[in-house]
CSV table of C-alpha atoms and ligand atoms in Angstrom, one decimal:
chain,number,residue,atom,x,y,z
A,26,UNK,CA,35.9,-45.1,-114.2
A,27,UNK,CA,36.2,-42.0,-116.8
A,28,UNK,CA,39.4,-40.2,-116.9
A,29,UNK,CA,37.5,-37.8,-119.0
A,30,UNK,CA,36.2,-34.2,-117.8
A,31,UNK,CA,33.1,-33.3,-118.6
A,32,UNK,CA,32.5,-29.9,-120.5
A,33,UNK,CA,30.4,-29.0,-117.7
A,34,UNK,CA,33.5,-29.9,-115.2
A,35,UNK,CA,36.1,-28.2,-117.2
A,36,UNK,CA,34.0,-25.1,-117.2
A,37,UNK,CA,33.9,-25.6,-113.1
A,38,UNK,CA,37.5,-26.1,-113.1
A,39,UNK,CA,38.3,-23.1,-115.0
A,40,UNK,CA,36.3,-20.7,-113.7
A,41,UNK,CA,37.4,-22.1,-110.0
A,42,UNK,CA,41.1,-21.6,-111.2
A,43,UNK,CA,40.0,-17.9,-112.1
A,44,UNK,CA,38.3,-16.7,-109.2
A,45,UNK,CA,41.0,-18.9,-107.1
A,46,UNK,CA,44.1,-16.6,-109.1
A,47,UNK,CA,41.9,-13.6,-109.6
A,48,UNK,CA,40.2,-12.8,-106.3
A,49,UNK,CA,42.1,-15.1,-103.5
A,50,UNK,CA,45.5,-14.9,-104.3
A,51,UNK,CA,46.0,-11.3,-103.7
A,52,UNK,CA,45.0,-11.1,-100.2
A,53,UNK,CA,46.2,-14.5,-99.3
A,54,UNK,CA,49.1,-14.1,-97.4
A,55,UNK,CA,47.5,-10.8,-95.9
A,56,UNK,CA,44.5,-13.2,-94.2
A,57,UNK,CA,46.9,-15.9,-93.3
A,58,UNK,CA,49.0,-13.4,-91.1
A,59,UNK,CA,46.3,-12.0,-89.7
A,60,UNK,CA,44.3,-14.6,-88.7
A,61,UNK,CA,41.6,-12.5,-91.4
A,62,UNK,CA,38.4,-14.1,-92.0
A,63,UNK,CA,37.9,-14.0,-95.7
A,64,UNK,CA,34.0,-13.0,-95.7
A,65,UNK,CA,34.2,-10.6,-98.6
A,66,UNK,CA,36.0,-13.5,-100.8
A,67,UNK,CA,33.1,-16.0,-99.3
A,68,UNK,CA,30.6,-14.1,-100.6
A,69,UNK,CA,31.9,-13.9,-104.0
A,70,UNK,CA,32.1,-17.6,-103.7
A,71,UNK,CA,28.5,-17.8,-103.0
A,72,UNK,CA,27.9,-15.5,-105.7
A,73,UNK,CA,29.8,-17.7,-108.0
A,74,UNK,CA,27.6,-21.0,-106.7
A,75,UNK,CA,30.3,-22.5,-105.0
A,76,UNK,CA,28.7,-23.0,-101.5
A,77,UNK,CA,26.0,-25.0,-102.5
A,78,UNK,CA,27.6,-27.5,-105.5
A,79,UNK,CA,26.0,-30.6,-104.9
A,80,UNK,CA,22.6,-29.3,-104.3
A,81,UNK,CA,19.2,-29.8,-106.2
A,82,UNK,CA,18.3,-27.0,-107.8
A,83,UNK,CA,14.8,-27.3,-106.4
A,84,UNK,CA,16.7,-26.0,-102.8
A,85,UNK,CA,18.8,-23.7,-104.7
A,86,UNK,CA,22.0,-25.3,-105.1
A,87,UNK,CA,24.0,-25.7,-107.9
A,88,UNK,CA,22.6,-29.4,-108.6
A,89,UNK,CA,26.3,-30.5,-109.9
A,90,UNK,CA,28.2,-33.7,-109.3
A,91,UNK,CA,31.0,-34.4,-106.7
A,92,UNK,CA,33.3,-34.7,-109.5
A,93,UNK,CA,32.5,-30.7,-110.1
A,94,UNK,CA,33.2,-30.5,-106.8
A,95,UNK,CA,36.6,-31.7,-106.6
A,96,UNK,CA,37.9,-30.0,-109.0
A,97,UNK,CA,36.5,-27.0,-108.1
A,98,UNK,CA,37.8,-27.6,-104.6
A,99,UNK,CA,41.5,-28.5,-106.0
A,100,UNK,CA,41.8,-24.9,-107.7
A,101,UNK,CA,40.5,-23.1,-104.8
A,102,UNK,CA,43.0,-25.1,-102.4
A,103,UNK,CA,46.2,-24.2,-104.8
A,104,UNK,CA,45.6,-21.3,-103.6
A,105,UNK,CA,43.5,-20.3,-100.3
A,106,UNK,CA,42.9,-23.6,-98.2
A,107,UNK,CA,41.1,-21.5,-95.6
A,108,UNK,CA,38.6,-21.0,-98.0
A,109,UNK,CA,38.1,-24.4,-99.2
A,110,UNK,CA,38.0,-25.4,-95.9
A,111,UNK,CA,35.1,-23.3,-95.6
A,112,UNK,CA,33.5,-24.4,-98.7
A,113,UNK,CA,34.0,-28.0,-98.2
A,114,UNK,CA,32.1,-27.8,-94.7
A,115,UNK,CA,29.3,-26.4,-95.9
A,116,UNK,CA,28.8,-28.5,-99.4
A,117,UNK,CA,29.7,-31.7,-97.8
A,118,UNK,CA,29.5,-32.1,-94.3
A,119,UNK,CA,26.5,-29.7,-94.1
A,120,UNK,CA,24.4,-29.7,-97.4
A,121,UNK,CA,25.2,-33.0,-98.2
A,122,UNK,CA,24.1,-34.2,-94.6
A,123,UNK,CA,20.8,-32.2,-95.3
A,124,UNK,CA,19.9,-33.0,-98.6
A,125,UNK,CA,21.0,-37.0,-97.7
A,126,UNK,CA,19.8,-37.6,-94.5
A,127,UNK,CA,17.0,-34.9,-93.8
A,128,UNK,CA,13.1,-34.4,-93.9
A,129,UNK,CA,11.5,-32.3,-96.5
A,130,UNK,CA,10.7,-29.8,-93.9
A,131,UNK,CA,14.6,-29.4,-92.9
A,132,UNK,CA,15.5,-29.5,-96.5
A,133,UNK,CA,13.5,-26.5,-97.6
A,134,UNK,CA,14.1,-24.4,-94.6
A,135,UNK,CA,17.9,-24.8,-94.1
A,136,UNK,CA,19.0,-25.9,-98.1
A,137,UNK,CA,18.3,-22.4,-99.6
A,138,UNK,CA,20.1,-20.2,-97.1
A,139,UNK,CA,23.4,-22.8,-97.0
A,140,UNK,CA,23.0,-23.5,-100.6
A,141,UNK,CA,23.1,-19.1,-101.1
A,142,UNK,CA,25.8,-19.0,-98.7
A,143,UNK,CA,23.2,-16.6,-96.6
A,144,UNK,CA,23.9,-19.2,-93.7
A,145,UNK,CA,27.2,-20.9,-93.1
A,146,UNK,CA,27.1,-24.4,-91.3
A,147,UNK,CA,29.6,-26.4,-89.4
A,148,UNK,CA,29.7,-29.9,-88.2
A,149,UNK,CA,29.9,-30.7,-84.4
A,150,UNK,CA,31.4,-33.6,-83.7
A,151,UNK,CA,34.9,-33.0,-82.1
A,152,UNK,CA,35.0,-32.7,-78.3
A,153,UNK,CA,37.6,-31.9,-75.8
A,154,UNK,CA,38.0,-35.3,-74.6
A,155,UNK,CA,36.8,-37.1,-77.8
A,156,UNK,CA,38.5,-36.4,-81.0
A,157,UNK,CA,39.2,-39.5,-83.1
A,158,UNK,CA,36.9,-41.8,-80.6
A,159,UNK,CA,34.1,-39.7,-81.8
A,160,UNK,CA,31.3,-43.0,-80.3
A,161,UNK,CA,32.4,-41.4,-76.9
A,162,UNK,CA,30.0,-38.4,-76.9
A,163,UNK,CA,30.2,-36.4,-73.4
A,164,UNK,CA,27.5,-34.0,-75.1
A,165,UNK,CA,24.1,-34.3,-74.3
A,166,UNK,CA,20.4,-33.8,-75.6
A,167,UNK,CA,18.3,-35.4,-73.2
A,168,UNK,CA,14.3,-35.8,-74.5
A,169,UNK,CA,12.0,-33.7,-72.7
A,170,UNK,CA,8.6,-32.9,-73.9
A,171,UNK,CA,8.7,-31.9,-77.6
A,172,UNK,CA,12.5,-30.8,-77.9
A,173,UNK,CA,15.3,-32.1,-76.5
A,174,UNK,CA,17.8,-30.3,-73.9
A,175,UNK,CA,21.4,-29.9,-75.0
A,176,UNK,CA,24.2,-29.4,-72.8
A,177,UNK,CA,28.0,-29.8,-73.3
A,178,UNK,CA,31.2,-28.5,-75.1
A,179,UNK,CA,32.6,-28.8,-79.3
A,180,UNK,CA,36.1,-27.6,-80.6
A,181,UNK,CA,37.8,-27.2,-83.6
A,182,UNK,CA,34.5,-26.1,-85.2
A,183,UNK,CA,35.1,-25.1,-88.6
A,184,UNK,CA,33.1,-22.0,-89.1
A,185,UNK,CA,32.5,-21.8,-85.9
A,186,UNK,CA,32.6,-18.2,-85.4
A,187,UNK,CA,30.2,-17.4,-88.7
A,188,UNK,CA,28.0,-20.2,-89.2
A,189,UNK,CA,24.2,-19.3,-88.5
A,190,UNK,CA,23.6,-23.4,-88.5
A,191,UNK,CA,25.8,-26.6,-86.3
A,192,UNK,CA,24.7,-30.0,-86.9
A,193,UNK,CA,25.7,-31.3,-83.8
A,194,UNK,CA,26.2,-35.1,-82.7
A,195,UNK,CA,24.9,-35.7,-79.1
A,196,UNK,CA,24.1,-38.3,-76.7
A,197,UNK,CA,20.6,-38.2,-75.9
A,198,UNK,CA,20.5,-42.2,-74.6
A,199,UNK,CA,24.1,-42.9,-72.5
A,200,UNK,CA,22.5,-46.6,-71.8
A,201,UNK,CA,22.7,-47.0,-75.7
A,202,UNK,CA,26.1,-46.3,-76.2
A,203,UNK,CA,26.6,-45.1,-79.6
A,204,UNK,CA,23.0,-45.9,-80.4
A,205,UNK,CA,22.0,-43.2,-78.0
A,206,UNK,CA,23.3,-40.7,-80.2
A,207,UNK,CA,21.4,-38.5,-82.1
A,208,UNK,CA,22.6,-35.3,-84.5
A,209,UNK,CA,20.2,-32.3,-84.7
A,210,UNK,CA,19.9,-29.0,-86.9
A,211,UNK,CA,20.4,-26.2,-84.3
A,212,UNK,CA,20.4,-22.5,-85.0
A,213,UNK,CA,23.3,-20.9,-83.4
A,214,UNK,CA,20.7,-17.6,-83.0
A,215,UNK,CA,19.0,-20.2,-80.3
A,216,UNK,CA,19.8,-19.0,-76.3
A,217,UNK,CA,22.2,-20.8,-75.0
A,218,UNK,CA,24.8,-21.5,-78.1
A,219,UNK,CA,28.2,-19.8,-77.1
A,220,UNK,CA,31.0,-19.1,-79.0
A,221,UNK,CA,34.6,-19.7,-77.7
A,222,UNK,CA,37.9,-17.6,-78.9
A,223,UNK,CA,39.0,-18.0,-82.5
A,224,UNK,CA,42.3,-20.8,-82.3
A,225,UNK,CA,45.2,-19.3,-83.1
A,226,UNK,CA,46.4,-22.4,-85.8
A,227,UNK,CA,49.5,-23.6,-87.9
A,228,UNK,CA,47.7,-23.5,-91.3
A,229,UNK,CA,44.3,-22.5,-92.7
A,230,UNK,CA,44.5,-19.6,-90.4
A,231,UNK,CA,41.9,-17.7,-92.2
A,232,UNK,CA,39.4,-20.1,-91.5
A,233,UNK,CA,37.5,-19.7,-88.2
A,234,UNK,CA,37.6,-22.5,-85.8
A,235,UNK,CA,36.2,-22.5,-82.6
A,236,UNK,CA,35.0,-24.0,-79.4
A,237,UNK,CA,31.8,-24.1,-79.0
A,238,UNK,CA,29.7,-24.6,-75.6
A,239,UNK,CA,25.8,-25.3,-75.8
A,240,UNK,CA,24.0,-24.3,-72.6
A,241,UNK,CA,20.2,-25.5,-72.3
A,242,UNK,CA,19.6,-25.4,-75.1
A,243,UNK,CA,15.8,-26.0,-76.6
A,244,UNK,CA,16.1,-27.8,-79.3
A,245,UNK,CA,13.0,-28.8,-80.8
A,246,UNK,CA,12.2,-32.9,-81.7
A,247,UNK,CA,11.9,-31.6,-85.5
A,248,UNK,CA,15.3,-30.2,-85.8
A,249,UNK,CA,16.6,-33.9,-85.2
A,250,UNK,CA,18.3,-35.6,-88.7
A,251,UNK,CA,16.6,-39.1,-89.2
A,252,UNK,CA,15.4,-41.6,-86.5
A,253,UNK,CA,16.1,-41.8,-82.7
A,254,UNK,CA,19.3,-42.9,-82.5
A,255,UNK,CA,20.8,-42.8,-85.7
A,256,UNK,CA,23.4,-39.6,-85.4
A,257,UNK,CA,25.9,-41.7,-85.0
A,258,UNK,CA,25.6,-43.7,-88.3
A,259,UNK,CA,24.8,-40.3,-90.1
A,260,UNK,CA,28.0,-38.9,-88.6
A,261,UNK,CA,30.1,-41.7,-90.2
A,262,UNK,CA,28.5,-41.6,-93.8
A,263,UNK,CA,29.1,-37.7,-94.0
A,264,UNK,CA,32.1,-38.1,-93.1
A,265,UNK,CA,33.0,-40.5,-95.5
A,266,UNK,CA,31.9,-38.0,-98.4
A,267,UNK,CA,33.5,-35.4,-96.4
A,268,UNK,CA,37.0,-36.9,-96.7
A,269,UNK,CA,36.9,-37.1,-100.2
A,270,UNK,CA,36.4,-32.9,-99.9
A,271,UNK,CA,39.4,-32.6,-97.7
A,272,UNK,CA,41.6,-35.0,-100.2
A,273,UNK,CA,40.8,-33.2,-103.0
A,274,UNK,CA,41.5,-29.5,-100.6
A,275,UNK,CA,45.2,-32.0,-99.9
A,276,UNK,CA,45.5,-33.0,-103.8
A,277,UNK,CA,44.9,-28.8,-104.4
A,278,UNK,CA,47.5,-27.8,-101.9
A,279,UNK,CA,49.7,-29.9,-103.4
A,280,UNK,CA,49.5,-29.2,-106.8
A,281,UNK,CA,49.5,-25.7,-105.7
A,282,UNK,CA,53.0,-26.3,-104.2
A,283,UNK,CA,54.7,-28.4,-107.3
A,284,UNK,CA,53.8,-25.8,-109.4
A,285,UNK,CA,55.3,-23.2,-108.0
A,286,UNK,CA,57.8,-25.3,-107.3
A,287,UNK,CA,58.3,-26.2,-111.0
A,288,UNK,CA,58.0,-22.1,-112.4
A,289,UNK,CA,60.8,-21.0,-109.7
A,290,UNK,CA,63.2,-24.3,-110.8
A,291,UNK,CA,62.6,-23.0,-114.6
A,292,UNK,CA,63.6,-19.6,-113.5
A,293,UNK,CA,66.3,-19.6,-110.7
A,294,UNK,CA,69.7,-20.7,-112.4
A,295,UNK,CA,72.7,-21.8,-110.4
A,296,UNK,CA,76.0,-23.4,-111.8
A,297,UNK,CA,74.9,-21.5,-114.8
A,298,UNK,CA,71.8,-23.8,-115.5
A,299,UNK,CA,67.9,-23.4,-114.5
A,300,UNK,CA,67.9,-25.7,-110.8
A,301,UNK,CA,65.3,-27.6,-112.9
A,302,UNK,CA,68.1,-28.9,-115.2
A,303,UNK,CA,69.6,-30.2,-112.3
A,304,UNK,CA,69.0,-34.0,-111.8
A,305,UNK,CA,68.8,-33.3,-108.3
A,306,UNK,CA,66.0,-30.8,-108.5
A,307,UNK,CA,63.9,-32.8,-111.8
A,308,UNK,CA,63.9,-35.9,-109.9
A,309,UNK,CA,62.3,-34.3,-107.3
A,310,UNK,CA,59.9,-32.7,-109.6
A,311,UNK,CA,59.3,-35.8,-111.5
A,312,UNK,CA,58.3,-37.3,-107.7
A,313,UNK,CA,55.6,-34.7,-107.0
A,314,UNK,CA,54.1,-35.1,-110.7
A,315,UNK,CA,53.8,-38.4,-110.2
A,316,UNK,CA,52.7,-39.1,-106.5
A,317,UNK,CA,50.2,-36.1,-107.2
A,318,UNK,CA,48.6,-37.7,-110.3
A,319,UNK,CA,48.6,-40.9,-108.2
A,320,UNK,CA,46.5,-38.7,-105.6
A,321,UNK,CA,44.3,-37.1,-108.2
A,322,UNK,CA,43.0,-40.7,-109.8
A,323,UNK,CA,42.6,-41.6,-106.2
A,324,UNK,CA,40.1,-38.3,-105.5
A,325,UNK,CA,38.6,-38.7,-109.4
A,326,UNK,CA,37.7,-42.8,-108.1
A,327,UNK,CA,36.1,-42.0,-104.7
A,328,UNK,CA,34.3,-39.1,-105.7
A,329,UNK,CA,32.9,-41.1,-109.2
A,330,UNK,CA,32.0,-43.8,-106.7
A,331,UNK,CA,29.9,-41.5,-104.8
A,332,UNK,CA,28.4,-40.0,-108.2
A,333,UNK,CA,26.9,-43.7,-109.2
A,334,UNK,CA,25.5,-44.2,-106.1
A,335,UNK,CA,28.0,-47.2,-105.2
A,336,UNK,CA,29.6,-48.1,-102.0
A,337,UNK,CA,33.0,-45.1,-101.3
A,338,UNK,CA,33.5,-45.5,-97.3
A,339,UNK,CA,36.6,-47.4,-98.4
A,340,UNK,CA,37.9,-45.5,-101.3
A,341,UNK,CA,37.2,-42.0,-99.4
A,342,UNK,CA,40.0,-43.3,-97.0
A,343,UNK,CA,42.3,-44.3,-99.3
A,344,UNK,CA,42.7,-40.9,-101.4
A,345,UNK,CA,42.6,-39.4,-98.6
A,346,UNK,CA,45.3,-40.8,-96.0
A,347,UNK,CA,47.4,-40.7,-99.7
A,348,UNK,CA,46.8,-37.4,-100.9
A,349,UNK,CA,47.3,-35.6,-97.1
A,350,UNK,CA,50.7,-37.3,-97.3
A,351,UNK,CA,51.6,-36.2,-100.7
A,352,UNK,CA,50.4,-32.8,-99.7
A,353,UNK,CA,52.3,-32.9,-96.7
A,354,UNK,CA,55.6,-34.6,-98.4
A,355,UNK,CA,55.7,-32.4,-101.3
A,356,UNK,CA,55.0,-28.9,-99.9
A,357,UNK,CA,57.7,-29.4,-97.4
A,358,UNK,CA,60.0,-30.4,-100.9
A,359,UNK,CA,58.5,-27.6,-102.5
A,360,UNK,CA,59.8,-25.1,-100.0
A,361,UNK,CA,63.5,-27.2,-100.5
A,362,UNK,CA,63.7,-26.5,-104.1
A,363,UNK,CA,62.7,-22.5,-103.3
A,364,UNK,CA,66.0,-22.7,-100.7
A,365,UNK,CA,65.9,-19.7,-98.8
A,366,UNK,CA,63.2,-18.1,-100.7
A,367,UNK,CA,60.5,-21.3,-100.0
A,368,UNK,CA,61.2,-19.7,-95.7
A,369,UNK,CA,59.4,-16.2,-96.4
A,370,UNK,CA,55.8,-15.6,-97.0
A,371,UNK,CA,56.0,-13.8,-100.1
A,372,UNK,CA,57.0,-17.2,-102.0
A,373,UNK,CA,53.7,-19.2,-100.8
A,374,UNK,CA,54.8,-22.4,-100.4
A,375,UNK,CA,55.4,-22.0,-96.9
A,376,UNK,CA,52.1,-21.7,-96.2
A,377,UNK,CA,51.2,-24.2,-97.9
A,378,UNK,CA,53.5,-26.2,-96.1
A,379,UNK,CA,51.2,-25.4,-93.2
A,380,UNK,CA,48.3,-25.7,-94.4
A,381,UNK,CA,49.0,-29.2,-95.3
A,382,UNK,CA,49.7,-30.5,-91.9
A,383,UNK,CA,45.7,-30.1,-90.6
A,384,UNK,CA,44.7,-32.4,-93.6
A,385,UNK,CA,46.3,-35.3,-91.8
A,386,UNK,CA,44.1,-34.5,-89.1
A,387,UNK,CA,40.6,-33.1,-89.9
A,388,UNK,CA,37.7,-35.4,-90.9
A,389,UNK,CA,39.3,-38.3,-89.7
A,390,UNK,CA,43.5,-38.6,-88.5
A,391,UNK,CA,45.8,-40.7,-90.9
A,392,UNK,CA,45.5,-43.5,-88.0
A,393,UNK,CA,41.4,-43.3,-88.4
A,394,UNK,CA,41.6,-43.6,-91.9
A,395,UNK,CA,44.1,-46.5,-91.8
A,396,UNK,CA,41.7,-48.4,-89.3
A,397,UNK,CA,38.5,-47.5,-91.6
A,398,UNK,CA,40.6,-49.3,-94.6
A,399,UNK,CA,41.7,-52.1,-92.6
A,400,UNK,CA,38.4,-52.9,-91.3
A,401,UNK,CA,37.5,-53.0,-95.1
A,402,UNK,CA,40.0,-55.5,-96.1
A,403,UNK,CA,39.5,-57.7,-93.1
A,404,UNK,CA,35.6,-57.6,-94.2
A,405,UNK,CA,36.6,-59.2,-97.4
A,406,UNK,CA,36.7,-56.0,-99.8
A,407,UNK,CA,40.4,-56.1,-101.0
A,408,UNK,CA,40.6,-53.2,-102.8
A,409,UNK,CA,38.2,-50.2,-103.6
A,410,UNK,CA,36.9,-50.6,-107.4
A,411,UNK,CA,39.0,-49.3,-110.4
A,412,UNK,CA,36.1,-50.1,-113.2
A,413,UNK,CA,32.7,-49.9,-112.5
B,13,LIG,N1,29.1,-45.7,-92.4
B,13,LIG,C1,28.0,-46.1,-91.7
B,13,LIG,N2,28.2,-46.6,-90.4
B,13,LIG,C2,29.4,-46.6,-89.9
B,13,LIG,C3,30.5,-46.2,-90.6
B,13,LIG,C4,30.4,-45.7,-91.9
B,13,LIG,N3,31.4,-45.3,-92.7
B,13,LIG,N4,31.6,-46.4,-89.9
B,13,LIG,C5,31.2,-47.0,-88.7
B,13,LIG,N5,29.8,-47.1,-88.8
B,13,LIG,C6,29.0,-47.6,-87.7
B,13,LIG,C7,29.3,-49.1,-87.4
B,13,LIG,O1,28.7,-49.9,-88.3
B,13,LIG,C8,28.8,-49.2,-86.0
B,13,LIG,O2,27.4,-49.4,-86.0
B,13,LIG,P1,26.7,-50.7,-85.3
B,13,LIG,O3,27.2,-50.7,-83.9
B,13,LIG,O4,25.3,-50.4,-85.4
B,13,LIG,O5,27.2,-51.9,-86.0
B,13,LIG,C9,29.1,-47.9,-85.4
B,13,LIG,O6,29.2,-47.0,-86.5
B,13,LIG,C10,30.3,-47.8,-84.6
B,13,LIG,O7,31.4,-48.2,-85.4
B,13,LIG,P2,32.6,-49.0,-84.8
B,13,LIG,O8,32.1,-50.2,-84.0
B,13,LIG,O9,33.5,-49.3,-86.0
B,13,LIG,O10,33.2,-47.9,-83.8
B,13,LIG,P3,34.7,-47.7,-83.4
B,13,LIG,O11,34.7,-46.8,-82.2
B,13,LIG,O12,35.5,-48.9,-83.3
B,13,LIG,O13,35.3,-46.9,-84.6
B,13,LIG,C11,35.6,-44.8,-85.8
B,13,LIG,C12,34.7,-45.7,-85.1
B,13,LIG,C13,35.8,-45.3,-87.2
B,13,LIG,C14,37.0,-44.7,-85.1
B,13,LIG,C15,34.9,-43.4,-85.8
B,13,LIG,O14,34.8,-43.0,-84.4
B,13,LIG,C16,35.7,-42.3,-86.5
B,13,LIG,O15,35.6,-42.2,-87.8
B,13,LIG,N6,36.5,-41.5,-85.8
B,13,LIG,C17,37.0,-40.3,-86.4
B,13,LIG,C18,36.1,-39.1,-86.2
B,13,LIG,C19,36.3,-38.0,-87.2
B,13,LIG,O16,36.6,-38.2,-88.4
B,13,LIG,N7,36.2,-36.8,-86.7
B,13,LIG,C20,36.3,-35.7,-87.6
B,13,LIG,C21,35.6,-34.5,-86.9
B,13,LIG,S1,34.7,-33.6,-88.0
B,13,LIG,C22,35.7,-32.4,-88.7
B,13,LIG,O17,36.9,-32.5,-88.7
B,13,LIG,C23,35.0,-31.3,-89.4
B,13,LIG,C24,35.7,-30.0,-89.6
B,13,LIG,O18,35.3,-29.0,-89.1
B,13,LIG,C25,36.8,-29.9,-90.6
């Protein structure tokens, strides 16, 4: 493992902590009132390449590593986690799932336009009455003729109102159980693709999340990812690379958080001292450097794992069910040390307080990634690797 940035990934960090303080944080608390989709600051990050990171050049992307991506996606989420939320969906759930798992034909028509951010995608896997037992599919594709007929109901769709592409997971063969499941490219343009009303959330309430209902709906036998039957097993290696997205987007928020955190303790003075002189206030400080740093070598392993093409299912989980926590421990004591001011918008760290929460839950729920890393231990693998 190399502790070491890159030049290439300092020049991604800094010109992601840039546009992050530059062009985000003015409007921030603006969108998160009013529920504002940030489309003006998405297209400057498709401008700025960050839509497409991680893919070849050859289908316009930005041909970088996930290491570039991480840190890109921790200075973006200091700041605006609706927007990284965003940006993480498309590079690593959509792009990724592409690029990975799709045919040359799907690659060239669908890479360019996500990679440009001309298209937004989202991933459909969430359903009303399946969430974390994602095997349970109620939706349906059944084969007929040369496409396939899908019918049936997604929510909390990320993007949902703006993306131009879903993959979504279906059940095209109930006797198969999760066998029978299949995940397709499907154009949201396509009759018979409705949009629900934007949620009304917590956190990340600039992003656009939705319900989505899919009415006979033509999809044709080419816009299926890989071979009958395998959506299901696509669904859970994306995911897996997707978590170590939304850990890094938990590491970012709470960075975000202790350093705020840290400038106001430097600043405000009671009992004629800066708070950060207190004991009371450093320890807490010296907590959140250290359980954040802990989360950030966790994010830097899983995402180097998934650079050298080795095993990261495990490690994915790890950073993060620990970095959601940090980022949901640390924002809450991050609004403590602000006192009265941490309450009020105008300080941030409220927000980021609830924008925290959802990374507990998204891509996987603390409980699903506990069971993913038991499952690994009880298979024999002890621990993730540390050099390699
Ligand atoms: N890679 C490849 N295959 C995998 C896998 C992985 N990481 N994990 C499981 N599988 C395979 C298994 O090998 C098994 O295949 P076989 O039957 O052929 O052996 C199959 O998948 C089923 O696995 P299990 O038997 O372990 O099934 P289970 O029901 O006991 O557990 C689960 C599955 C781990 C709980 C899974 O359902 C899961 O991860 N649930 C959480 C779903 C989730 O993360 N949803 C997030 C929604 S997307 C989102 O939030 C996007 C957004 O917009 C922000």
């Amino acid at each position: 493992m190399d502790y070491q940035l890159t030049e290439e990934q300092l020049a991604v960090q800094a010109a992601a902590r840039e546009f992050a303080q530059k062009e985000l944080l003015p409007g921030v608390i603006d969108r998160d009132r009013n529920m504002r989709y940030p489309r003006e600051e998405v297209r400057k990050m498709a401008e700025l390449g960050f839509l497409g990171m991680m893919v070849s050049p050859e289908y316009g992307g930005g041909g970088m590593d996930t290491m570039s991506y991480v840190v890109a996606m921790e200075e973006i989420s200091k700041v605006d986690s609706s927007c990284s939320v965003i940006m993480s969906v498309n590079n690593s759930l959509v792009c990724h799932g592409i690029e990975k798992y799709g045919n040359e034909a799907q690659k060239q028509k669908y890479l360019p336009l996500l990679a440009s951010g001309e298209w937004i995608g989202s991933f459909c896997l969430s359903e009303p009455g399946s969430g974390s037992d994602a095997t349970h599919q109620s939706t349906q594709a059944l084969p007929e003729g040369g496409h396939y007929l899908l019918n049936g109901t997604k929510n909390w769709i990320t993007n949902g109102g703006t993306s131009s592409l879903h993959i979504v997971m279906a059940q095209s063969h109930p006797e198969q159980g999760h066998h029978g499941i299949n995940a397709f490219l499907v154009e949201t343009s396509w009759s018979g693709v409705q949009v629900g009303a934007k949620e009304d959330k917590l956190g990340i309430r600039a992003s656009d999340t939705h319900t989505i209902m899919y009415s006979d709906v033509k999809v044709p036998a080419e816009n299926r990812i890989g071979k009958e039957g395998a959506g299901f097993s696509f669904a859970m290696r994306i995911l897996d690379g997707g978590r170590i997205g939304i850990a890094s987007q938990a590491l970012g928020i709470a960075a975000g958080a202790y350093e705020l955190a840290l400038n106001y303790a430097q600043e405000r003075e009671a009992f004629g001292k800066p708070i950060a002189n207190h004991q009371a206030i450093a320890f807490k400080l010296a907590n959140m450097a250290t359980e954040i740093d802990a989360a950030r070598l966790l994010v830097y392993r899983a995402a180097q794992l998934k650079d050298k093409g080795l095993d990261y299912s495990m490690a994915a989980s790890m950073a993060k069910l620990f970095a959601s926590d940090v980022a949901m421990r640390h924002t809450v004591e991050a609004v403590q040390i602000h006192g009265g001011y941490g309450y009020v918008k105008e300080y941030h760290v409220e927000r980021l307080m609830r924008d925290a929460k959802i990374t507990q839950i998204y891509e996987g729920t603390s409980e699903i990634q506990r069971l993913v890393i038991a499952r690994h231990i009880l298979k024999g693998q002890l621990y993730p690797p540390v050099f390699f």
